[in-house]
XYZ file of C-alpha atoms in Angstrom:
771
model
C 49.629 -13.746 -95.484
C 53.355 -13.556 -94.729
C 54.885 -13.075 -91.322
C 55.688 -9.359 -91.813
C 52.103 -8.556 -92.769
C 50.809 -10.466 -89.760
C 53.148 -8.597 -87.407
C 52.065 -5.282 -88.938
C 48.387 -6.119 -88.397
C 49.068 -7.197 -84.828
C 50.958 -3.967 -84.166
C 48.083 -1.871 -85.550
C 45.566 -3.822 -83.505
C 47.673 -3.310 -80.388
C 47.914 0.418 -81.051
C 44.170 0.600 -81.703
C 43.312 -1.269 -78.515
C 45.815 0.802 -76.548
C 44.377 4.017 -77.975
C 40.854 2.868 -77.165
C 41.860 2.079 -73.603
C 43.649 5.418 -73.299
C 40.587 7.204 -74.706
C 38.423 5.525 -72.134
C 40.869 6.641 -69.458
C 40.395 10.247 -70.559
C 36.658 10.354 -69.826
C 36.209 12.376 -66.656
C 33.183 11.807 -64.440
C 32.039 14.961 -62.578
C 28.583 15.131 -60.892
C 27.317 18.623 -60.013
C 24.479 19.718 -57.731
C 21.783 21.342 -59.904
C 20.701 23.992 -57.418
C 19.869 27.601 -58.161
C 22.484 27.849 -60.931
C 21.772 24.537 -62.705
C 24.381 22.504 -64.604
C 24.129 24.074 -68.068
C 27.119 26.368 -67.571
C 29.365 23.518 -66.378
C 28.340 21.329 -69.305
C 29.121 24.154 -71.729
C 32.546 24.585 -70.097
C 33.131 20.840 -70.510
C 32.375 21.007 -74.256
C 34.759 23.959 -74.675
C 37.482 22.117 -72.785
C 37.021 19.068 -74.999
C 37.634 21.266 -78.050
C 40.929 22.407 -76.521
C 41.933 18.864 -75.544
C 40.981 16.449 -78.358
C 40.520 12.898 -77.160
C 39.342 14.008 -73.716
C 35.714 13.561 -72.708
C 34.305 15.407 -69.682
C 30.968 14.045 -68.469
C 29.318 16.711 -66.312
C 25.812 15.905 -65.098
C 23.515 16.548 -62.152
C 20.074 17.128 -60.735
C 18.614 18.493 -57.466
C 18.939 15.043 -55.804
C 22.430 14.205 -57.045
C 23.756 14.080 -53.473
C 21.647 10.973 -52.755
C 23.066 9.204 -55.813
C 26.615 10.222 -54.953
C 26.249 8.974 -51.374
C 25.224 5.547 -52.649
C 28.200 5.496 -55.027
C 30.555 6.472 -52.219
C 29.284 3.686 -49.965
C 29.718 1.295 -52.894
C 33.308 2.522 -53.426
C 32.566 3.881 -56.919
C 34.152 7.343 -56.800
C 33.896 9.934 -59.600
C 36.911 12.029 -60.586
C 35.513 15.179 -58.967
C 32.207 16.447 -57.628
C 30.526 19.721 -56.749
C 27.879 18.355 -54.383
C 27.519 20.227 -51.075
C 25.410 17.949 -48.885
C 27.749 14.981 -48.564
C 29.804 13.966 -45.535
C 33.018 15.424 -46.903
C 34.723 15.518 -43.466
C 34.513 11.709 -43.233
C 35.812 11.388 -46.785
C 38.668 13.758 -45.963
C 39.579 11.815 -42.818
C 39.517 8.580 -44.840
C 41.949 10.049 -47.390
C 39.460 9.855 -50.254
C 39.705 13.577 -51.169
C 42.795 15.164 -52.702
C 44.575 17.953 -50.825
C 44.654 20.868 -53.292
C 47.107 23.057 -51.355
C 50.024 21.706 -53.377
C 48.477 22.166 -56.854
C 47.165 25.625 -55.922
C 50.652 26.727 -54.870
C 52.534 24.924 -57.648
C 50.396 25.376 -60.778
C 49.835 28.571 -62.737
C 46.322 29.790 -63.487
C 44.841 29.125 -66.919
C 46.060 32.454 -68.285
C 49.549 31.732 -66.933
C 50.090 35.125 -65.278
C 49.755 34.145 -61.594
C 49.817 31.177 -59.265
C 46.506 29.357 -59.298
C 45.872 29.834 -55.583
C 46.356 33.607 -55.839
C 43.482 34.089 -58.270
C 40.651 33.543 -55.775
C 38.641 36.065 -53.763
C 39.429 36.633 -50.047
C 38.232 33.773 -47.863
C 37.095 31.652 -50.803
C 39.663 28.926 -50.141
C 38.813 28.834 -46.422
C 35.479 27.027 -46.795
C 37.238 23.652 -46.761
C 40.604 24.551 -45.250
C 41.707 22.071 -42.587
C 44.945 23.251 -41.002
C 47.351 23.883 -43.882
C 45.414 21.678 -46.278
C 42.724 22.760 -48.750
C 40.167 20.211 -49.936
C 37.537 22.271 -51.756
C 38.131 24.328 -54.892
C 35.626 27.223 -54.905
C 33.787 28.537 -57.938
C 30.575 30.320 -56.959
C 31.032 32.946 -54.254
C 28.106 33.403 -51.880
C 28.379 36.667 -49.988
C 25.939 36.935 -47.072
C 24.486 40.429 -46.754
C 21.403 42.490 -45.911
C 19.224 43.265 -48.925
C 16.961 46.291 -48.638
C 14.310 48.258 -50.510
C 16.340 51.178 -51.844
C 13.234 53.089 -52.952
C 11.745 52.836 -49.460
C 14.988 54.073 -47.923
C 15.053 57.074 -50.272
C 11.377 57.861 -49.648
C 11.852 58.016 -45.853
C 15.356 59.429 -45.837
C 16.870 56.383 -44.156
C 20.618 55.743 -44.408
C 22.570 52.503 -44.308
C 23.625 51.747 -40.694
C 27.274 51.150 -39.893
C 26.964 49.953 -36.285
C 24.437 47.811 -34.480
C 23.238 50.796 -32.446
C 22.501 52.629 -35.706
C 20.746 49.499 -36.992
C 18.403 49.330 -34.009
C 17.684 53.057 -34.329
C 16.791 52.506 -37.994
C 14.488 49.614 -37.054
C 12.707 51.830 -34.525
C 12.035 54.440 -37.221
C 10.749 51.748 -39.587
C 8.320 50.415 -36.998
C 7.153 53.968 -36.259
C 6.363 54.270 -39.976
C 4.308 51.047 -39.832
C 6.852 48.947 -41.751
C 8.354 45.663 -40.559
C 12.137 46.127 -40.544
C 13.230 42.563 -41.405
C 11.833 39.396 -42.934
C 13.637 36.162 -42.009
C 12.798 32.440 -42.167
C 12.297 30.417 -39.028
C 12.341 27.058 -40.836
C 15.904 27.538 -42.139
C 18.145 28.486 -39.225
C 21.196 29.293 -41.387
C 19.639 32.584 -42.561
C 19.064 34.307 -39.188
C 22.221 32.668 -37.856
C 24.145 34.893 -40.300
C 23.580 37.705 -37.770
C 25.197 35.678 -34.990
C 28.100 34.596 -37.205
C 28.833 38.145 -38.338
C 28.566 39.598 -34.822
C 30.801 36.921 -33.305
C 33.507 37.323 -35.939
C 33.442 41.074 -35.457
C 33.842 40.632 -31.688
C 36.309 37.738 -31.640
C 38.344 38.332 -34.804
C 40.084 35.655 -36.885
C 41.584 33.834 -33.875
C 38.263 33.483 -32.051
C 36.500 32.409 -35.226
C 39.149 29.769 -35.932
C 38.822 28.396 -32.396
C 35.054 28.069 -32.820
C 35.215 26.329 -36.206
C 37.877 23.923 -34.933
C 35.694 22.954 -31.912
C 38.216 24.258 -29.395
C 36.998 23.667 -25.817
C 35.237 26.745 -24.448
C 34.825 28.436 -27.852
C 31.029 28.265 -27.774
C 30.749 29.428 -24.159
C 33.026 32.402 -24.886
C 31.373 35.621 -23.557
C 31.726 37.121 -27.022
C 29.701 34.247 -28.473
C 27.057 34.770 -25.780
C 26.919 38.468 -26.673
C 26.460 37.639 -30.358
C 23.659 35.201 -29.450
C 21.980 37.914 -27.370
C 22.144 40.252 -30.363
C 20.436 37.675 -32.585
C 17.747 37.149 -29.955
C 17.036 40.872 -29.750
C 16.778 41.254 -33.546
C 14.425 38.288 -33.920
C 12.152 39.230 -31.027
C 11.862 42.941 -31.807
C 12.504 43.660 -35.469
C 11.308 40.757 -37.636
C 7.912 40.535 -39.347
C 5.306 38.524 -37.422
C 4.966 34.857 -38.312
C 8.657 34.427 -39.101
C 8.790 31.196 -37.049
C 6.913 29.372 -39.819
C 8.329 31.276 -42.787
C 10.481 29.657 -45.462
C 13.612 31.183 -47.001
C 11.853 31.920 -50.284
C 8.858 33.362 -48.450
C 11.088 35.745 -46.474
C 12.706 37.005 -49.677
C 9.297 37.537 -51.263
C 8.221 39.556 -48.212
C 10.902 42.100 -49.118
C 9.957 42.208 -52.804
C 6.239 42.487 -52.059
C 6.644 45.357 -49.583
C 5.897 43.509 -46.338
C 9.379 44.251 -44.963
C 12.135 46.758 -45.640
C 15.091 44.346 -45.374
C 15.969 40.667 -45.529
C 19.111 38.573 -45.101
C 20.274 36.218 -47.807
C 23.236 35.224 -49.907
C 24.272 36.671 -53.236
C 22.211 33.969 -54.968
C 19.205 36.193 -54.149
C 18.946 37.711 -57.652
C 19.231 34.370 -59.410
C 16.763 32.708 -57.031
C 14.239 35.540 -57.387
C 14.682 35.889 -61.154
C 11.314 36.775 -62.696
C 9.812 37.704 -59.319
C 11.467 41.108 -58.808
C 8.971 43.878 -59.771
C 10.225 46.150 -62.577
C 10.002 49.255 -60.372
C 11.754 47.637 -57.387
C 15.220 49.017 -56.633
C 17.305 46.533 -54.670
C 20.125 47.630 -52.386
C 22.750 45.592 -50.545
C 24.581 46.410 -47.330
C 27.122 44.623 -45.182
C 26.294 43.593 -41.614
C 26.737 46.313 -38.970
C 29.656 46.090 -36.535
C 30.395 46.824 -32.877
C 32.570 49.850 -32.100
C 35.976 48.554 -31.147
C 35.379 45.049 -32.498
C 38.379 42.816 -33.145
C 37.409 42.172 -36.775
C 37.975 44.558 -39.669
C 34.700 46.477 -40.346
C 34.958 45.752 -44.092
C 35.037 41.990 -43.474
C 32.462 40.028 -45.449
C 30.849 36.695 -44.648
C 31.226 34.308 -47.553
C 30.593 30.769 -48.638
C 31.451 28.878 -51.788
C 30.177 25.908 -53.750
C 33.319 23.847 -54.133
C 34.643 21.101 -56.357
C 36.271 18.159 -54.598
C 38.826 15.971 -56.386
C 38.810 12.304 -55.392
C 41.922 10.249 -54.745
C 41.118 7.620 -57.364
C 44.658 6.272 -57.642
C 44.837 7.215 -61.327
C 47.431 10.007 -61.713
C 46.609 10.736 -65.366
C 42.906 11.180 -64.590
C 43.773 13.396 -61.608
C 46.037 15.554 -63.770
C 43.303 15.997 -66.379
C 40.729 16.784 -63.655
C 42.950 19.541 -62.271
C 43.495 20.875 -65.779
C 39.749 21.056 -66.374
C 39.248 22.846 -63.053
C 41.970 25.337 -63.969
C 40.066 26.014 -67.199
C 36.766 26.297 -65.317
C 38.240 28.875 -62.908
C 39.797 30.977 -65.662
C 38.809 34.633 -65.907
C 37.027 34.001 -69.197
C 34.814 31.249 -67.795
C 34.223 33.269 -64.606
C 33.014 36.263 -66.617
C 30.766 33.999 -68.716
C 29.228 32.592 -65.522
C 28.541 36.066 -64.086
C 26.857 37.197 -67.315
C 24.797 34.005 -67.519
C 23.474 33.596 -63.967
C 24.052 37.048 -62.444
C 25.931 35.736 -59.439
C 29.442 36.436 -58.142
C 32.300 33.986 -58.545
C 35.291 33.150 -56.376
C 37.701 34.159 -59.149
C 39.279 37.603 -59.194
C 39.426 39.825 -62.244
C 35.869 39.719 -63.582
C 35.147 43.172 -65.078
C 32.541 45.260 -63.254
C 30.486 45.588 -66.442
C 29.704 41.893 -66.327
C 27.516 42.369 -63.243
C 23.907 43.529 -63.433
C 22.884 46.757 -61.654
C 21.245 44.720 -58.879
C 24.566 43.053 -58.117
C 26.780 46.147 -58.230
C 26.492 46.793 -54.468
C 27.521 43.201 -53.733
C 30.449 43.411 -56.126
C 31.602 46.698 -54.571
C 31.324 45.129 -51.115
C 33.500 42.214 -52.260
C 36.063 44.472 -53.908
C 36.328 46.770 -50.866
C 36.620 43.935 -48.327
C 40.035 43.778 -46.670
C 39.170 40.424 -45.072
C 36.611 37.654 -45.363
C 35.578 34.661 -43.294
C 33.873 31.539 -44.544
C 30.790 30.303 -42.723
C 31.126 26.694 -41.520
C 29.663 24.404 -44.116
C 26.666 22.563 -42.691
C 28.149 19.163 -43.524
C 31.386 20.155 -41.738
C 29.563 20.348 -38.414
C 29.829 17.112 -36.397
C 26.467 15.379 -35.798
C 25.697 16.307 -32.177
C 26.684 19.937 -32.644
C 24.718 20.176 -35.888
C 21.593 18.829 -34.203
C 22.119 21.144 -31.213
C 22.319 24.141 -33.560
C 19.066 23.102 -35.257
C 17.364 22.425 -31.918
C 18.527 25.532 -30.103
C 18.225 28.240 -32.747
C 14.463 28.717 -32.595
C 14.223 28.640 -28.768
C 17.027 31.219 -28.637
C 15.407 33.465 -31.241
C 11.978 33.297 -29.586
C 13.382 33.906 -26.096
C 12.477 30.462 -24.741
C 16.075 29.978 -23.614
C 18.711 32.531 -22.654
C 21.829 33.175 -24.732
C 23.900 31.696 -21.878
C 21.849 28.460 -21.949
C 22.121 28.303 -25.738
C 25.903 28.626 -25.542
C 26.117 25.965 -22.816
C 24.040 23.530 -24.886
C 26.293 24.003 -27.916
C 29.418 23.597 -25.813
C 28.021 20.361 -24.348
C 27.197 19.071 -27.841
C 30.692 19.939 -29.084
C 32.173 18.081 -26.105
C 29.945 15.089 -26.932
C 31.322 15.120 -30.496
C 34.902 15.322 -29.245
C 34.361 12.334 -26.937
C 32.494 10.368 -29.614
C 35.342 10.935 -32.072
C 37.916 9.551 -29.633
C 35.698 6.887 -27.992
C 32.984 5.971 -30.522
C 31.658 3.106 -28.392
C 30.611 5.220 -25.409
C 26.965 4.826 -24.344
C 25.276 6.910 -21.664
C 22.321 5.097 -20.087
C 19.852 7.978 -19.951
C 16.641 6.246 -21.126
C 16.868 2.957 -19.269
C 13.232 2.882 -18.105
C 11.807 3.717 -21.527
C 14.108 1.215 -23.272
C 13.176 -1.620 -20.905
C 9.468 -0.802 -21.305
C 9.717 -0.822 -25.118
C 11.579 -4.136 -25.126
C 8.987 -5.615 -22.768
C 6.109 -4.439 -24.977
C 7.747 -5.895 -28.097
C 8.467 -9.180 -26.319
C 4.874 -9.361 -25.062
C 3.495 -8.616 -28.534
C 5.621 -11.242 -30.245
C 4.852 -13.762 -27.497
C 1.123 -13.117 -27.811
C 1.273 -13.367 -31.575
C 3.150 -16.663 -31.407
C 0.767 -18.156 -28.816
C -2.329 -16.903 -30.645
C -1.042 -18.288 -33.926
C -0.286 -21.651 -32.295
C -3.725 -21.774 -30.712
C -5.384 -20.966 -34.031
C -3.460 -23.749 -35.759
C -4.714 -26.274 -33.176
C -8.313 -25.664 -34.209
C -9.842 -28.260 -36.500
C -9.296 -27.150 -40.068
C -12.322 -26.021 -42.014
C -13.222 -28.188 -45.009
C -11.651 -26.898 -48.175
C -14.036 -25.837 -50.921
C -14.079 -27.983 -53.997
C -11.349 -26.624 -56.316
C -12.328 -25.684 -59.822
C -9.275 -27.090 -61.612
C -7.787 -29.418 -59.020
C -4.660 -28.862 -56.971
C -1.463 -27.641 -58.628
C 1.372 -30.164 -58.555
C 4.469 -28.959 -56.727
C 6.678 -28.658 -59.845
C 3.994 -26.648 -61.624
C 3.461 -24.396 -58.611
C 7.203 -23.777 -58.339
C 7.253 -22.868 -62.014
C 4.730 -20.122 -61.315
C 6.063 -18.911 -57.970
C 9.762 -19.734 -58.221
C 10.980 -16.946 -60.559
C 9.092 -14.268 -58.660
C 10.317 -15.645 -55.341
C 13.922 -15.679 -56.532
C 13.618 -12.120 -57.821
C 12.045 -10.957 -54.566
C 14.694 -12.747 -52.530
C 17.505 -11.218 -54.577
C 16.186 -7.661 -54.569
C 14.470 -7.438 -51.158
C 15.204 -10.286 -48.755
C 18.933 -10.515 -49.537
C 19.681 -6.789 -49.121
C 17.516 -6.728 -45.992
C 19.583 -9.533 -44.423
C 22.792 -7.706 -45.356
C 21.448 -4.556 -43.672
C 20.655 -6.587 -40.551
C 24.271 -7.705 -40.515
C 25.442 -4.082 -40.790
C 23.426 -3.256 -37.658
C 25.998 -5.147 -35.584
C 28.992 -3.292 -37.019
C 30.625 0.122 -36.787
C 31.006 1.451 -40.338
C 31.113 4.881 -41.940
C 30.634 3.506 -45.462
C 34.265 4.257 -46.339
C 36.691 2.195 -44.299
C 36.497 -1.398 -43.074
C 33.593 -2.587 -40.951
C 34.262 -3.623 -37.364
C 32.030 -5.890 -35.286
C 30.470 -4.120 -32.267
C 27.680 -6.516 -31.342
C 24.658 -4.831 -29.766
C 26.402 -1.479 -29.320
C 24.301 0.323 -31.967
C 21.061 -0.953 -30.447
C 22.177 0.035 -26.950
C 23.049 3.515 -28.217
C 19.654 3.900 -29.874
C 17.519 2.639 -27.011
C 19.478 3.877 -24.004
C 21.379 6.983 -25.160
C 19.740 8.702 -28.152
C 17.342 11.542 -27.332
C 16.393 11.818 -31.004
C 15.196 8.199 -31.167
C 12.696 8.620 -28.344
C 11.443 11.964 -29.618
C 11.021 10.442 -33.085
C 9.194 7.414 -31.690
C 6.735 9.678 -29.853
C 6.093 11.563 -33.073
C 5.518 8.325 -34.974
C 3.042 7.165 -32.332
C 1.254 10.502 -32.703
C 1.069 9.993 -36.473
C -0.255 6.467 -35.947
C -3.047 7.366 -33.550
C -4.200 10.960 -34.003
C -4.665 11.090 -37.808
C -6.329 7.664 -37.724
C -8.751 8.876 -35.045
C -9.780 11.675 -37.418
C -9.497 9.980 -40.811
C -11.363 6.742 -40.082
C -14.595 8.290 -38.696
C -14.759 10.942 -41.412
C -14.046 8.432 -44.200
C -16.711 6.095 -42.764
C -19.266 8.915 -42.606
C -18.583 10.058 -46.173
C -18.626 6.464 -47.480
C -21.942 5.792 -45.759
C -23.483 8.955 -47.210
C -22.286 8.143 -50.710
C -23.468 4.543 -50.314
C -26.884 5.855 -49.320
C -27.003 7.871 -52.543
C -26.501 11.397 -51.230
C -26.861 14.128 -53.858
C -23.634 14.550 -55.874
C -22.188 11.206 -54.750
C -20.140 10.726 -57.921
C -18.678 14.237 -57.698
C -17.696 13.830 -54.045
C -16.127 10.457 -54.788
C -13.839 12.065 -57.399
C -13.058 15.059 -55.188
C -12.036 12.931 -52.214
C -9.891 10.649 -54.361
C -8.072 13.501 -56.175
C -5.328 14.077 -53.524
C -4.212 10.452 -53.938
C -3.410 11.165 -57.586
C -0.851 13.824 -56.637
C 1.515 11.761 -54.537
C 2.940 12.617 -51.132
C 5.664 15.028 -52.265
C 3.462 17.103 -54.579
C 0.707 17.295 -51.970
C 3.198 18.346 -49.278
C 4.549 21.128 -51.486
C 0.988 22.394 -52.014
C 0.425 22.527 -48.268
C 3.821 24.180 -47.798
C 2.471 27.100 -49.816
C -0.922 26.987 -48.124
C 0.688 27.272 -44.673
C 2.737 30.380 -45.504
C 2.326 32.909 -42.680
C 1.901 35.811 -45.107
C -0.557 35.263 -47.930
C -0.971 31.527 -47.412
C -4.373 30.037 -48.185
C -4.954 28.712 -44.660
C -4.299 31.961 -42.782
C -6.022 34.083 -45.421
C -9.106 31.837 -45.298
C -9.312 31.796 -41.507
C -8.857 35.570 -41.220
C -11.468 36.241 -43.930
C -13.905 33.893 -42.211
C -13.212 35.632 -38.912
C -14.002 39.026 -40.408
C -17.188 37.647 -41.945
C -18.345 36.131 -38.654
C -16.911 38.867 -36.462
C -14.691 36.362 -34.638
C -11.523 37.856 -33.082
C -10.219 34.326 -32.460
C -10.228 33.448 -36.168
C -8.717 36.816 -37.047
C -5.824 36.068 -34.669
C -4.547 33.546 -37.230
C -3.146 36.408 -39.295
C 0.586 35.616 -39.794
C 0.214 32.425 -37.732
C 3.413 30.253 -38.007
C 1.957 26.831 -38.744
C 5.300 25.317 -39.724
C 7.134 26.324 -36.561
C 8.341 23.139 -34.770
C 5.926 23.572 -31.864
C 2.915 23.817 -34.240
C 4.089 21.396 -36.921
C 2.358 18.194 -35.816
C -0.975 19.911 -35.266
C -0.623 21.272 -38.810
C -0.134 17.725 -40.108
C -3.653 16.607 -39.172
C -5.413 18.548 -41.990
C -2.794 17.265 -44.434
C -3.362 13.652 -43.383
C -7.102 14.210 -43.508
C -6.903 15.619 -47.022
C -4.523 12.938 -48.297
C -5.802 9.783 -46.561
C -9.545 10.316 -46.443
C -10.102 9.577 -50.149
C -8.281 6.241 -50.192
C -10.030 4.975 -47.067
C -13.371 6.247 -48.341
C -13.020 4.172 -51.540
C -11.912 1.154 -49.502
C -14.941 1.382 -47.200
C -17.306 2.132 -50.045
C -16.166 -0.933 -51.964
C -16.840 -3.069 -48.883
C -20.272 -1.466 -48.360
C -21.303 -2.125 -51.924
C -20.613 -5.813 -51.358
C -23.259 -6.048 -48.623
C -26.476 -7.817 -49.629
C -29.205 -5.118 -50.071
C -31.764 -7.537 -48.653
C -30.262 -7.040 -45.203
C -31.093 -3.335 -45.341
C -34.564 -4.059 -46.698
C -35.264 -6.440 -43.824
C -34.000 -3.886 -41.321
C -36.262 -1.199 -42.768
C -39.245 -3.526 -42.494
C -38.366 -4.025 -38.843
C -38.316 -0.215 -38.420
C -34.551 0.234 -37.928
C -33.314 3.760 -38.579
C -30.451 4.533 -40.932
C -28.051 5.015 -38.005
C -29.090 1.716 -36.433
C -28.579 -0.040 -39.759
C -25.113 1.498 -40.001
C -24.029 0.260 -36.554
C -25.710 -3.163 -36.683
C -25.240 -4.133 -40.336
C -22.686 -1.952 -42.101
C -19.947 -1.725 -39.473
C -19.840 -5.467 -38.579
C -19.776 -6.506 -42.236
C -16.992 -4.111 -43.279
C -14.846 -4.860 -40.228
C -12.099 -6.407 -42.354
C -11.884 -3.307 -44.564
C -11.649 -1.066 -41.482
C -8.841 -3.083 -39.945
C -6.971 -3.257 -43.269
C -7.146 0.527 -43.428
C -5.958 0.643 -39.808
C -2.948 -1.469 -40.783
C -2.173 0.943 -43.606
C -2.423 3.876 -41.188
C -0.133 2.126 -38.677
C 2.465 1.468 -41.366
C 2.156 5.024 -42.737
C 2.512 6.502 -39.262
C 5.655 4.518 -38.499
C 7.183 5.099 -41.946
C 6.414 8.843 -42.110
C 9.269 10.608 -43.831
C 8.827 12.874 -46.860
C 6.179 15.129 -45.319
C 8.303 15.974 -42.264
C 11.482 16.153 -44.343
C 10.022 18.754 -46.711
C 8.127 20.826 -44.158
C 11.247 21.192 -42.000
C 13.519 22.164 -44.939
C 15.411 18.861 -44.536
C 16.677 19.879 -41.094
C 14.213 18.591 -38.455
C 14.749 19.512 -34.839
C 14.946 16.739 -32.277
C 11.324 17.456 -31.378
C 10.275 17.218 -35.055
C 12.124 14.075 -36.137
C 10.398 10.846 -37.091
C 12.142 7.490 -37.224
C 12.326 7.866 -41.010
C 13.975 11.296 -40.966
C 16.302 10.182 -38.177
C 17.314 7.154 -40.241
C 18.061 9.264 -43.338
C 19.994 11.826 -41.293
C 22.055 9.123 -39.598
C 22.720 7.303 -42.858
C 23.339 10.073 -45.359
C 24.300 13.153 -43.320
C 26.312 11.517 -40.554
C 27.496 8.460 -42.543
C 26.893 6.221 -39.521
C 25.828 3.151 -41.488
C 25.795 0.740 -38.547
C 23.571 2.966 -36.414
C 21.245 3.613 -39.340
C 20.954 -0.127 -40.007
C 20.155 -0.754 -36.333
C 17.448 1.908 -36.513
C 16.039 0.241 -39.639
C 15.868 -3.095 -37.791
C 14.033 -1.502 -34.860
C 11.658 0.242 -37.251
C 10.944 -3.066 -39.025
C 10.173 -4.778 -35.710
C 7.799 -1.974 -34.712
C 5.959 -2.046 -38.045
C 5.745 -5.833 -38.055
C 4.554 -6.068 -34.463
C 1.967 -3.300 -34.825
C 0.484 -4.476 -38.125
C 0.574 -8.156 -37.123
C -1.222 -7.419 -33.857
C -3.991 -5.550 -35.665
C -4.264 -8.280 -38.297
C -4.354 -11.014 -35.662
C -7.179 -9.184 -33.897
C -9.066 -9.046 -37.196
C -8.740 -12.781 -37.799
C -10.005 -13.586 -34.321
C -12.959 -11.200 -34.662
C -13.762 -12.550 -38.109
C -13.890 -16.122 -36.762
C -16.088 -15.123 -33.832
C -18.427 -13.291 -36.190
């Protein structure tokens, strides 16, 4: 091989490797939240874009839990090129400079068709969802228009007309109630839906300037008299004109109430048709109206309340990838792709110019409302709300709507929370010592428990050791034992112990998962124990879940196990029935109970009311439309769920222990004339003590680690009174991006679980020795 040939081969190899590296650089990574619209449309758009740009690969993927995966990637510093994932702490990412400002590209670039500037092709208010000052961080695609959906056939039958003002609305509601029809159906477990009334009323009263002051957390914006008036309007609607049981109703349940004739109107976004696809009766005629207005309001009466699912472009430091990402988003927001989306999912888009024929008849009213709107305002994205204000909104909405607090008190609470957020942003290390007595008591209890455990363990070790039984195969030599245990121990240390120690280190730092960590010592622990209201409310709820379900589950499981052990008729059938809930898993079982607890048509209320009619009991019949999932009833509603889910496991555990008891003991007791109950208390209970305490340890751990049940039943937005330590930890970690505080909470939770379970286990060992 001569020199020229060698140089030619080297040049080709260099070009090949360079092309391969360039090809790899052209693969875009774009996760998408697979909510009501799925990801199929976006993946199809990616394939079409790849055909127009050979050599470019666009990887679009997603699922309903993609936000959890993206949060982990963000903390790890592994950023995709873009993402359309709503429930991520985008404000922190924006402040850290991780998200690209799109104001420049929107003003500079032409749209895909080339006949207008890119930023001019979007619907009114669509770009405002993530506008911060003059900067725009979110590129909208779907266009959620909040409105009042109504039963058009019912309106025509009774001669009702669409109200234009709030006075006309309340007059319409009075006529509906006189006709025996509930005017509105709204969820009480998802505060964003009824809050649409407050948002619309406040914007109409305060206009664009007042709305901007509120969204920017200007001092006094929440205590503005116009905000108080809007809150009073919401309170009146919820107390007078909403179907009974709304406090425990879900968003989907409220929409079904409209479709099934239990209410004449409901409030939702324009995703209503897509979400209810297949559930709308063929003869149901759906109408859409805008929110009423106040005469003389500052806002334009045609103004619509909108929201948008946005794409965010990350500052990855790779200009070529950023350019290709923007090019793909220009293609995605073209009129052709927008029309294809409307025809596919029957939902509006943020892009102008989609022909009216693309919309289904059920969406024509919404489209006309969008086209006729002279102004629009974007509702504050939930993740844009700072943590204290967001929790105050969740906590205060239901008391306001039920009349437990006045609109003035509600506004004051929100203003105080906003002030807390402003102070926390400027002085993040501030701690108010509001729970000093409770914190000192908890620390004293933990210290006493650990001291007792250490002393008891030392005293037990001083006892003379019991003679070891003769081993069957002799003792294992140390090298052989390490060969068996060593690999597993190393794996466990690498995957569990190591990360746990790292998390303990994080507990002493201030870190948002994005920037550098800073050492703060015990600040996070002081904030948790002395300042946080949520921590103490969550701890009380965990103690409730430790004690109350156990007090119900253990006796019932013992009774059922004893009956089955005694050979009651159908023992095998009952054993299978009690164990069945454990086969479902916690999430599936919780979703079943979520349906059973529906106020309207749920199995629990329907069963209680039917039983009341059968027995002639007015008390049982009063459970009609009962809101089990309202925050003030939630923990009482958990007891049947725990009973149903935990009884089977404990029953099998106790039964296995009972079947290990020597039958001769029972025979001797019968000869002595002992009754079955006496045998149970004098033979069975003492000999299955270890099984009972093991189950108690499981119940202690389950009570302290409770998470998914509360998270699902509260629509992932627990109030302060509903939080557990698990939900508080997840909220702090993944919604607020306060990694140091979340790690401190995890350390406290570990200490509580360890102390509680170790104390119970130590009691068992002492009792076992005495026995």
